[in-house]
Every structure is written in structure tokens, then in C-alpha cells.
Short mmCIF file of C-alpha atoms and ligand atoms in Angstrom, two decimals:
data_model
loop_
_atom_site.label_atom_id
_atom_site.label_comp_id
_atom_site.label_asym_id
_atom_site.label_seq_id
_atom_site.Cartn_x
_atom_site.Cartn_y
_atom_site.Cartn_z
CA MET A 92 72.23 120.17 120.96
CA LYS A 93 71.59 116.73 121.90
CA HIS A 94 71.94 115.35 125.72
CA LEU A 95 72.68 111.69 126.89
CA PHE A 96 72.67 110.65 130.45
CA PHE A 97 74.53 107.85 131.75
CA ASP A 98 74.18 106.35 135.19
CA HIS A 99 78.10 105.12 134.76
CA ALA A 100 80.26 106.33 132.07
CA LEU A 101 84.05 105.39 131.36
CA LEU A 102 85.56 108.87 131.21
CA LYS A 103 89.18 110.08 130.83
CA THR A 104 89.47 109.96 134.39
CA GLY A 105 88.29 106.47 134.63
CA TRP A 106 84.55 105.27 135.60
CA ALA A 107 82.27 108.18 136.81
CA GLU A 108 78.64 108.19 137.81
CA HIS A 109 75.50 110.16 136.78
CA VAL A 110 77.04 111.68 133.82
CA ARG A 111 75.52 114.22 131.49
CA VAL A 112 77.17 114.85 127.89
CA ALA A 113 75.81 117.35 125.74
CA ILE A 114 76.53 116.75 121.96
CA ASP A 115 76.63 119.78 119.45
CA ASP A 116 74.78 119.53 116.27
CA ASP A 117 78.25 118.91 114.54
CA GLY A 118 78.24 115.67 116.47
CA ARG A 119 81.22 116.73 118.91
CA VAL A 120 81.03 116.55 122.79
CA HIS A 121 80.14 119.83 123.75
CA SER A 122 80.41 119.19 127.81
CA ILE A 123 80.67 116.48 130.11
CA GLU A 124 79.12 116.96 133.67
CA PRO A 125 79.56 113.87 136.30
CA GLY A 126 77.87 113.68 139.39
CA THR A 127 74.85 115.71 138.05
CA ALA A 128 70.97 115.02 137.37
CA ALA A 129 69.31 114.11 134.22
CA GLN A 130 66.86 116.78 132.89
CA THR A 131 63.81 116.65 130.88
CA GLY A 132 64.57 115.39 127.56
CA ASP A 133 67.96 113.89 128.06
CA ARG A 134 68.34 110.20 126.58
CA PRO A 135 68.79 108.01 129.72
CA HIS A 136 71.52 105.18 129.50
CA ARG A 137 72.84 102.77 132.19
CA ILE A 138 76.56 102.25 130.88
CA GLY A 139 78.42 104.38 128.20
CA LEU A 140 81.93 103.83 126.71
CA PRO A 141 84.00 105.27 124.28
CA GLY A 142 83.56 103.96 120.62
CA MET A 143 86.25 101.31 119.55
CA ALA A 144 88.24 101.89 116.38
CA ASN A 145 88.76 98.50 114.30
CA LEU A 146 91.99 99.55 112.81
CA HIS A 147 92.47 96.75 110.27
CA SER A 148 89.88 95.47 108.02
CA HIS A 149 89.46 93.77 104.61
CA ALA A 150 86.01 94.06 104.29
CA PHE A 151 85.45 91.78 101.10
CA GLN A 152 86.88 88.98 103.30
CA ARG A 153 83.78 88.80 105.35
CA ALA A 154 81.98 87.02 102.56
CA MET A 155 84.74 84.05 102.72
CA ALA A 156 84.85 83.75 106.52
CA GLY A 157 84.35 80.36 107.50
CA LEU A 158 85.24 78.79 103.80
CA SER A 159 88.68 77.58 104.60
CA GLU A 160 88.54 75.43 107.60
CA PHE A 161 89.43 72.25 106.25
CA ARG A 162 92.88 70.34 106.09
CA THR A 163 94.74 69.98 102.68
CA ALA A 164 97.27 67.48 102.03
CA GLY A 165 100.23 69.10 103.75
CA ARG A 166 100.50 71.76 106.39
CA ASP A 167 97.85 74.23 106.57
CA SER A 168 98.88 77.73 107.38
CA PHE A 169 98.47 81.75 106.41
CA TRP A 170 99.76 80.54 103.02
CA SER A 171 96.97 78.04 102.02
CA TRP A 172 94.16 80.32 103.61
CA ARG A 173 95.88 82.82 100.87
CA GLU A 174 95.57 80.64 98.02
CA LEU A 175 91.62 80.60 98.86
CA MET A 176 91.50 84.28 99.23
CA TYR A 177 92.95 84.59 95.66
CA ARG A 178 90.25 82.40 94.17
CA PHE A 179 87.73 84.13 96.13
CA VAL A 180 88.80 87.64 94.98
CA ALA A 181 88.81 86.78 91.33
CA ARG A 182 85.16 86.88 91.21
CA LEU A 183 84.33 90.27 93.07
CA GLY A 184 82.64 93.11 91.19
CA PRO A 185 82.55 96.65 92.30
CA ASP A 186 78.65 95.99 93.39
CA ASP A 187 80.10 92.87 95.55
CA LEU A 188 82.43 94.84 97.06
CA GLU A 189 80.21 97.46 98.19
CA ALA A 190 77.49 94.72 99.47
CA ILE A 191 79.90 92.82 101.59
CA ALA A 192 81.62 95.77 103.05
CA ALA A 193 78.24 97.20 104.26
CA LEU A 194 77.30 93.93 106.04
CA ALA A 195 80.91 93.72 107.47
CA TYR A 196 80.46 97.60 108.51
CA CYS A 197 77.08 96.76 110.24
CA ASP A 198 78.46 93.53 112.04
CA MET A 199 81.16 95.85 113.45
CA LEU A 200 78.72 98.41 114.59
CA GLU A 201 76.61 96.03 116.43
CA THR A 202 79.71 94.89 118.38
CA GLY A 203 80.65 98.36 119.39
CA PHE A 204 83.16 99.40 116.68
CA THR A 205 82.44 103.00 115.74
CA SER A 206 85.27 103.65 113.09
CA VAL A 207 86.99 101.47 110.87
CA GLY A 208 90.57 101.38 109.16
CA GLU A 209 89.86 99.82 105.79
CA PHE A 210 93.43 98.41 104.48
CA HIS A 211 92.20 98.31 100.95
CA TYR A 212 94.14 96.55 98.20
CA LEU A 213 91.07 95.35 95.60
CA HIS A 214 91.53 98.15 93.10
CA ASN A 215 91.89 96.63 89.52
CA GLN A 216 89.76 94.75 87.05
CA PRO A 217 90.04 90.90 87.17
CA GLY A 218 92.42 91.12 84.46
CA GLY A 219 94.80 93.92 86.06
CA GLN A 220 93.63 96.88 84.30
CA PRO A 221 92.50 99.95 86.29
CA TYR A 222 88.60 100.44 86.35
CA GLY A 223 87.81 103.55 84.35
CA ALA A 224 87.80 105.40 87.42
CA PRO A 225 91.00 104.54 89.18
CA ALA A 226 89.25 104.73 92.80
CA GLU A 227 86.15 102.78 91.58
CA MET A 228 86.76 99.95 94.11
CA SER A 229 87.66 102.59 96.83
CA GLU A 230 84.34 104.66 96.30
CA ARG A 231 82.49 101.25 96.79
CA ILE A 232 84.38 101.43 100.27
CA ILE A 233 82.97 104.83 100.85
CA ALA A 234 79.70 104.16 99.86
CA ALA A 235 79.35 101.28 102.13
CA ALA A 236 80.47 103.25 105.01
CA SER A 237 78.03 106.36 104.21
CA GLN A 238 75.17 103.65 104.11
CA THR A 239 75.95 102.11 107.67
CA GLY A 240 77.39 105.22 109.02
CA ILE A 241 80.72 103.98 110.67
CA ALA A 242 83.34 106.52 110.51
CA LEU A 243 86.05 105.72 107.83
CA THR A 244 89.68 105.75 107.26
CA LEU A 245 90.39 104.62 104.00
CA MET A 246 93.95 103.25 103.32
CA PRO A 247 94.49 102.42 99.68
CA VAL A 248 97.22 99.75 99.61
CA LEU A 249 100.45 99.72 97.56
CA TYR A 250 101.26 96.48 96.43
CA ARG A 251 104.24 95.99 94.12
CA TRP A 252 106.15 92.89 94.42
CA SER A 253 105.66 89.32 95.62
CA GLY A 254 108.35 89.04 97.74
CA PHE A 255 111.46 90.39 99.03
CA ASP A 256 114.09 91.71 96.32
CA ARG A 257 111.39 93.06 93.91
CA GLN A 258 110.24 89.69 93.04
CA PRO A 259 107.68 90.32 90.07
CA ALA A 260 104.13 90.15 91.01
CA GLN A 261 102.29 87.14 90.21
CA PRO A 262 99.52 87.24 87.57
CA ARG A 263 96.78 86.36 90.08
CA GLN A 264 97.98 89.35 92.28
CA ALA A 265 97.10 91.57 89.42
CA ARG A 266 93.97 92.96 91.09
CA PHE A 267 96.06 94.53 93.74
CA THR A 268 99.12 95.65 92.18
CA ASN A 269 100.23 99.38 90.74
CA ASP A 270 103.31 101.22 89.98
CA LEU A 271 104.14 104.39 91.69
CA ASP A 272 102.28 106.62 89.33
CA ARG A 273 99.12 104.50 88.99
CA TYR A 274 99.10 104.42 92.83
CA ALA A 275 99.45 108.11 93.15
CA ALA A 276 96.61 108.88 90.61
CA LEU A 277 94.59 106.25 92.64
CA TYR A 278 95.76 108.03 95.94
CA ASN A 279 94.53 111.18 94.97
CA SER A 280 91.01 109.95 93.51
CA ALA A 281 90.35 108.31 96.76
CA ARG A 282 91.22 111.39 98.74
CA ASP A 283 88.78 113.47 96.50
CA ALA A 284 86.32 110.83 97.25
CA VAL A 285 86.50 110.78 100.98
CA ALA A 286 85.98 114.33 101.09
CA GLY A 287 82.52 113.98 100.22
CA LEU A 288 81.70 111.92 103.36
CA PRO A 289 81.98 113.55 106.69
CA ARG A 290 84.46 111.88 109.04
CA ALA A 291 86.15 109.94 106.45
CA LYS A 292 89.99 110.24 105.51
CA THR A 293 92.64 108.55 103.92
CA GLY A 294 95.98 107.01 105.25
CA LEU A 295 98.88 105.47 103.21
CA ALA A 296 99.26 101.33 103.43
CA PRO A 297 102.54 100.07 102.00
CA HIS A 298 101.02 96.19 102.17
CA SER A 299 104.41 94.84 103.62
CA LEU A 300 108.33 94.64 103.10
CA ARG A 301 107.66 91.55 100.85
CA ALA A 302 105.59 93.85 98.45
CA VAL A 303 106.84 97.30 98.74
CA ASP A 304 110.80 98.02 99.20
CA MET A 305 112.39 101.17 100.57
CA ALA A 306 112.42 103.16 97.66
CA ASP A 307 108.68 102.49 97.03
CA LEU A 308 108.28 103.30 100.82
CA GLN A 309 109.76 106.80 100.37
CA ALA A 310 107.91 107.70 97.42
CA LEU A 311 104.40 106.45 99.13
CA LEU A 312 105.00 108.72 102.37
CA SER A 313 105.68 111.64 100.30
CA LEU A 314 102.17 111.66 98.55
CA ASP A 315 100.57 112.66 102.05
CA LYS A 316 102.67 113.87 104.72
CA GLY A 317 101.33 113.27 108.52
CA ALA A 318 98.63 110.79 107.23
CA PRO A 319 98.48 107.30 109.14
CA VAL A 320 100.56 104.72 107.25
CA HIS A 321 99.67 100.97 108.08
CA ILE A 322 102.00 98.22 106.93
CA HIS A 323 101.46 94.41 107.76
CA ILE A 324 104.55 93.27 109.28
CA ALA A 325 106.17 90.11 111.03
CA GLU A 326 102.79 88.24 110.91
CA GLN A 327 104.42 85.04 109.66
CA THR A 328 108.06 83.24 110.35
CA ALA A 329 108.46 82.74 106.93
CA GLU A 330 108.56 86.46 106.30
CA VAL A 331 111.01 86.96 109.29
CA GLU A 332 113.37 84.25 107.38
CA ALA A 333 112.97 86.18 104.33
CA CYS A 334 113.47 89.20 105.49
CA ILE A 335 116.82 88.09 107.29
CA ALA A 336 118.12 86.54 104.06
CA ALA A 337 117.36 89.50 101.96
CA HIS A 338 118.49 92.56 104.48
CA GLY A 339 120.35 90.73 107.30
CA ALA A 340 117.82 91.85 109.70
CA PRO A 341 114.24 90.89 111.08
CA PRO A 342 111.33 93.02 109.53
CA ILE A 343 110.69 95.57 112.54
CA ALA A 344 114.56 96.15 113.26
CA TYR A 345 114.97 96.62 109.38
CA LEU A 346 112.06 98.79 109.02
CA LEU A 347 112.83 100.89 112.34
CA ASP A 348 116.51 101.53 110.74
CA GLN A 349 115.23 102.27 107.60
CA ALA A 350 112.26 104.83 107.87
CA GLU A 351 111.27 107.39 110.40
CA VAL A 352 108.46 105.21 112.34
CA ASN A 353 106.27 107.53 114.63
CA GLU A 354 103.01 108.03 116.02
CA ALA A 355 101.43 108.22 112.64
CA TRP A 356 102.44 104.44 112.11
CA CYS A 357 100.38 101.16 112.72
CA LEU A 358 102.57 98.19 112.59
CA VAL A 359 99.73 95.44 111.96
CA HIS A 360 100.42 91.94 113.70
CA ALA A 361 103.95 92.48 114.70
CA THR A 362 103.92 88.93 115.86
CA HIS A 363 107.03 87.88 115.70
CA MET A 364 109.88 90.29 117.32
CA THR A 365 113.01 89.81 119.37
CA ASP A 366 112.95 91.34 122.59
CA ALA A 367 115.06 94.32 121.35
CA GLU A 368 112.57 95.02 118.76
CA THR A 369 109.69 94.80 121.17
CA ASP A 370 111.20 97.39 123.08
CA ALA A 371 112.17 99.61 120.23
CA LEU A 372 108.65 99.62 118.70
CA ALA A 373 107.42 100.65 121.99
CA ARG A 374 109.77 103.75 121.98
CA THR A 375 108.48 104.94 118.70
CA ARG A 376 104.55 105.50 119.88
CA ALA A 377 103.38 103.98 116.74
CA VAL A 378 100.48 101.63 117.30
CA ALA A 379 100.83 97.62 117.32
CA GLY A 380 97.75 96.93 115.22
CA LEU A 381 96.65 93.50 116.83
CA CYS A 382 93.87 91.13 115.23
CA PRO A 383 94.06 88.22 117.87
CA ILE A 384 90.98 86.48 116.51
CA THR A 385 92.59 86.47 112.84
CA GLU A 386 95.99 85.68 114.25
CA ALA A 387 94.50 82.64 116.09
CA ASN A 388 92.60 81.47 113.05
CA LEU A 389 95.55 81.60 110.59
CA GLY A 390 98.15 80.39 112.91
CA ASP A 391 100.22 83.24 113.18
CA GLY A 392 101.64 83.26 116.65
CA ILE A 393 101.20 85.17 119.63
CA PHE A 394 102.14 89.02 120.04
CA PRO A 395 104.56 89.77 123.15
CA ALA A 396 101.91 91.97 124.69
CA PRO A 397 103.54 91.74 128.29
CA ARG A 398 106.65 93.13 127.45
CA PHE A 399 105.33 95.51 125.03
CA LEU A 400 102.73 96.88 127.48
CA ALA A 401 105.23 96.99 130.20
CA ARG A 402 107.12 99.40 128.32
CA ASP A 403 103.75 101.39 127.38
CA GLY A 404 103.63 100.27 123.82
CA ARG A 405 100.51 101.42 122.28
CA PHE A 406 97.94 99.07 120.86
CA GLY A 407 94.58 98.74 119.08
CA ILE A 408 92.59 95.91 117.65
CA GLY A 409 91.21 95.04 114.21
CA SER A 410 89.08 92.17 112.82
CA ASP A 411 91.31 91.72 109.66
CA SER A 412 89.82 88.93 107.91
CA HIS A 413 86.42 88.85 109.55
CA ILE A 414 86.49 85.38 110.51
CA ARG A 415 84.35 86.65 113.39
CA ILE A 416 83.76 90.19 114.02
CA ASP A 417 83.09 90.45 117.87
CA LEU A 418 85.04 93.44 119.85
CA ALA A 419 84.82 91.82 123.29
CA GLU A 420 86.24 88.67 121.76
CA GLU A 421 89.27 90.38 120.27
CA LEU A 422 90.08 91.92 123.73
CA ARG A 423 89.40 88.39 125.38
CA LEU A 424 91.62 86.30 122.91
CA LEU A 425 94.37 88.75 123.47
CA GLU A 426 94.08 88.10 127.34
CA TYR A 427 93.59 84.48 127.02
CA GLY A 428 96.61 83.84 124.61
CA HIS A 429 98.75 84.84 127.39
CA ARG A 430 97.04 83.14 130.19
CA LEU A 431 97.20 80.00 128.48
CA GLN A 432 100.99 80.66 127.51
CA VAL A 433 102.10 81.82 130.98
CA ARG A 434 99.71 79.63 133.35
CA GLU A 435 98.63 83.11 135.20
CA ARG A 436 95.40 85.19 135.00
CA ASN A 437 94.79 88.87 134.20
CA VAL A 438 98.26 89.16 132.73
CA LEU A 439 97.74 92.19 130.79
CA ALA A 440 96.55 94.37 133.49
CA ARG A 441 98.53 96.15 135.79
CA PRO A 442 98.33 95.38 139.48
CA GLY A 443 95.10 97.02 141.03
CA GLU A 444 93.41 97.44 137.65
CA ASP A 445 90.32 95.47 136.22
CA THR A 446 91.46 93.72 132.98
CA ALA A 447 88.26 94.52 130.90
CA SER A 448 88.48 98.36 131.51
CA ALA A 449 92.45 98.59 131.10
CA LEU A 450 92.35 96.40 127.71
CA TYR A 451 89.32 98.57 126.63
CA THR A 452 90.70 102.08 127.07
CA ARG A 453 94.14 101.36 125.64
CA ALA A 454 92.66 99.42 122.74
CA ALA A 455 90.35 102.75 122.21
CA LYS A 456 93.11 105.21 122.47
CA GLY A 457 95.41 103.01 120.39
CA GLY A 458 93.02 102.39 117.67
CA ALA A 459 91.79 106.09 117.43
CA GLN A 460 95.49 107.44 117.34
CA ALA A 461 96.31 104.43 114.44
CA ILE A 462 93.20 105.63 112.07
CA ALA A 463 93.30 109.34 112.99
CA GLN A 464 89.41 109.34 114.15
CA GLY A 465 89.09 111.15 117.26
CA SER A 466 90.85 110.53 120.78
CA GLY A 467 89.20 107.22 121.44
CA GLN A 468 87.82 108.85 124.78
CA ILE A 469 84.60 110.74 125.62
CA GLU A 470 86.13 113.92 125.67
CA THR A 471 85.16 117.62 124.96
CA GLY A 472 85.78 118.49 121.47
CA GLN A 473 85.93 115.34 120.14
CA PRO A 474 83.56 113.32 118.17
CA ALA A 475 80.67 111.90 120.00
CA ASP A 476 81.26 108.06 119.43
CA ILE A 477 79.84 106.52 122.11
CA VAL A 478 78.47 102.79 122.72
CA THR A 479 76.02 102.05 125.43
CA LEU A 480 75.52 98.44 126.85
CA ASN A 481 72.33 96.79 127.15
CA PRO A 482 70.74 96.96 130.96
CA ASP A 483 68.56 93.84 130.05
CA ALA A 484 71.33 91.44 128.90
CA PRO A 485 71.55 88.34 131.23
CA VAL A 486 75.37 88.63 131.41
CA LEU A 487 75.44 92.24 132.50
CA ARG A 488 73.51 91.78 135.88
CA ALA A 489 76.30 93.26 138.12
CA SER A 490 75.69 96.76 139.48
CA ASP A 491 79.48 97.88 139.55
CA PRO A 492 80.49 99.22 136.02
CA THR A 493 83.90 97.63 136.33
CA ALA A 494 81.89 94.37 136.66
CA ILE A 495 79.57 95.08 134.09
CA ILE A 496 82.48 95.91 131.60
CA SER A 497 83.93 92.59 132.72
CA SER A 498 81.04 90.70 132.36
CA TRP A 499 80.46 92.14 128.73
CA ILE A 500 84.02 91.43 127.52
CA PHE A 501 84.59 88.05 129.12
CA SER A 502 81.02 86.71 129.13
CA GLY A 503 79.20 88.39 126.74
CA ASP A 504 78.84 89.15 122.84
CA GLY A 505 77.23 91.65 120.77
CA ARG A 506 74.16 91.19 122.45
CA CYS A 507 75.40 93.18 125.11
CA ILE A 508 74.94 96.44 123.04
CA GLU A 509 72.45 98.81 123.31
CA THR A 510 73.06 101.74 121.06
CA VAL A 511 75.90 103.15 119.00
CA TYR A 512 76.50 106.71 118.54
CA VAL A 513 78.89 107.70 115.64
CA SER A 514 79.35 111.65 115.74
CA GLY A 515 76.22 111.74 118.00
CA ARG A 516 74.14 110.02 115.52
CA ASN A 517 72.63 106.79 116.83
CA ILE A 518 73.22 104.28 114.29
CA VAL A 519 72.58 100.91 116.16
CA GLU A 520 69.47 100.78 118.37
CA ASN A 521 68.26 97.92 120.51
CA GLY A 522 71.84 96.06 119.35
CA ARG A 523 70.63 96.31 115.65
CA ALA A 524 71.92 98.69 112.90
CA ILE A 525 69.60 100.92 111.34
CA ALA A 526 70.73 99.94 107.98
CA ARG A 527 70.70 96.26 108.44
CA ASP A 528 67.65 95.53 106.89
CA GLU A 529 68.69 97.34 103.41
CA VAL A 530 72.40 95.90 103.80
CA GLU A 531 71.31 92.26 103.75
CA ARG A 532 68.86 92.57 100.99
CA ARG A 533 71.97 93.60 98.67
CA PHE A 534 74.31 91.05 100.34
CA GLY A 535 71.72 88.42 99.41
CA ALA A 536 71.78 89.36 95.89
CA THR A 537 75.64 89.18 95.89
CA LEU A 538 75.47 86.03 97.42
CA LYS A 539 73.43 84.64 94.63
CA ARG A 540 76.10 86.03 92.15
CA LEU A 541 79.01 84.63 93.78
CA ARG A 542 77.56 81.14 94.17
CA ASN A 543 79.69 78.14 94.08
CA TRP A 544 82.85 80.43 93.86
CA ALA A 545 84.96 77.70 96.18
CA GLY A 546 83.89 74.79 93.95
ZN1 LIG B 131 95.40 92.02 107.14
#
């Protein structure tokens, strides 16, 4: 048994003072005692928060962050970014993927993410042939999670078509695509592989309504009943228009009509919804997977959060393309997008709430639900995923815990993080991932190999 002691901790019931948390040898919270004194041997911290799930990651994209920020001849958009991504991906081998993913996971841990949902679609060799082991690339993701200590939900992606109505996949999508038989073999191998890593699990990931049709979706759902299901949806207006042309309904209305969307689901982005779709999605209790920094970077649009939250819609956050990895900034930008739109402040909090605690609490719970990693709360019986804030960070000078979390979310960054525990094991100390030195050495070798890929 190990004990942590917090001057302030964010618990299920809100902020509590002088909290002693006991953690079992298997990494679960054994007991939580507020209003008590520290005992000899307790590790003291000033502020303790539940760890946050990063519910949407394409880890390999971390190595192309910042390389698509120039204007081409026409209008740059998600689609011009995707062209660059295809060129990059053609160069990546298994060793590269593992090295880049490990770096991305260190970066996540150091900003307060304790688990990750890896939406993994880089399956095949450059020509499209499967690797000798069908889950070779999945195993590299698992190895990166194992090396860094982040809790992993690996979601191998089914990608079949390049557009609605079964448009054939393009040759440059060959590394992503599988038919249903090959996907089932891949999924089962990935499921065997995660069994070797504590906390790791798998989920199903139909790439999008463009890349998977309803027959594919039903076949996929039968592979692992009850597992998390994640899908990209309504990120782009072009996709909404194509869905209306093909099916006579926008993507979310179409999906909710055709499939039984429930708590196991995460609809990633869900940016472009009618009011009726927004209300219907909230009623499903599925999680909206919001990636504010990536959505801003790609010029996607703004998720209708005020309406969705007013209907108790559930959401979590993801760093998606990893153009920047920063937990605080994801929540800040989520709020700021709406401030700019409606010209008000504290738009996403309810009356009487402090915005930072409210957004943090909801995103932690929603993210944990989406990737089936704990409850997103410091709670008895749940994995001890806990983030502590650095008492010496200059922006965290306030004494009140709501002011401290507000200072972190609105003024701070990863330098506000002190220690990160995953299943009770400290894997970030003084703001630095314990695995970082080794991870950066390997990443350096990968960068050398990939040099000049964009030229
Ligand atoms: Zn994505």
C-alpha cells in the first residue's frame, strides 16, 4: 500500500481539503480520506486532480507537426493537409512508428494526460501488403505505451473506401485499407497483443462514414460487443454535403438512424450538426470527442458546445493530429472558440461554476467513458490515475484550489505539472516523463532516417 496526501484534491464531490489517498499494490484507489492529517511516509502534494484521457490520437502525426503551415495555390483546408500526411506516411516503418508514438506519449503525460485512445490506421506495408504479423504496427503502439507508462486503448481502424457509395480506395491509402476478413484477423491479433500490457485494451474504429458503409459497420460491431466504438464524423462541411447527397441525411442523423449508438460510442469531432442532431446525440449518452487545437489548425469549424452541454451531452478531449499537445490548451481553446463567437465570457460553465474545474471534470469523465479507462475521477476501486500540480510554478500562486486550476487552464501549460501517476506508479516527476531520455534518443534516430521527407 502506498499513500499520497493532498492539501487540495478534486474529488467526485468537488474540491476537498487535506485528503489522504491509499493506493493498493495493484494500482487502484483503496480509500480516500478528506479532512485528515498526513502520516509518516505519505507523499505530500499541494493539488491533486484525476488524470485525463486523451481520447483521440494518431500518434505518428506528431512527427509532421508544424510542417503543413504554408499556403498553396488554392484554398488550404483539411484536404490539403491530408495530401501532406499521405506523403509523410509513405516513409514510416515499424521502428519509426514506435519511436514517434513513444515521444507523443511522453508529451501527453507531461501535460496531464494519463491514458490515450489510439485511433490507429497505419496497418500495412507501403505497397499495401500486410506485415508478416498482421498486428505488427499495433504491437509498436503497444510497445510505445509500455515504454512510457501511459494507459492505452488501442483502436485498430477499419478503412475500406475512399468515399460514400463504396468508392474504391486510392493506391496511396493502401497502407490503411483492409477488407473485413483481414480486419478481423488484425483486430484479433491486436487483442491478443494488448493482453500482455496491464490496463491496455482494444476498441473498434470504423474510420468514417466515407470509409466504411453500414454493412461494414454492422460486421465490425459483431467482432467485439461492448467494446468502445470510435468514428470520425461531421468534421468537414464537404463530408456533410456528400453524406446528404448519398443518403439524404447529414452524417449524425444518418448514423443515429442506422446504428444503435450508445455509451460505448465516441463520435469524434461532430463539428457540423443541426440543432436536432445536437439534441439527439446528447440523448444517446455517447461521448463527443472534441479536438479543439487540431480542429482550429485544420479550419474545421466550432462544435456546438453550449447547446450540447445544456442538454447534458458528454464530451472528452483529444489531441488528434498533435500539432500541439497540451491538455490545458485544449480546454482553453474549447472555451475561447465560443467566447469569440458569442462575445461573452465563461460560456461553457453553468451559473455558479468555475469554468476550469467544470470543463476539467466533465472532460475527464467523458474521456474515461469513451476509451473505457477508469471513471475519470479519483474514486475508490478505480485505477489511481492522478495528476499533481507544481507548487513552484509562477502562474499557480493563488491559494484557493479553484483559482489554481483556473490559473493552470487559462494561463499555464505543461510546466504546471509536477507528478503524474498511472495506476499509482509515478511516471512523470518534476514535470518530466521518466522515459523521456531514452525515448528522445530513439526519436533522434528516426528523424535522421526520415530527413527531408517533405522535400
Ligand atoms: Zn482523427
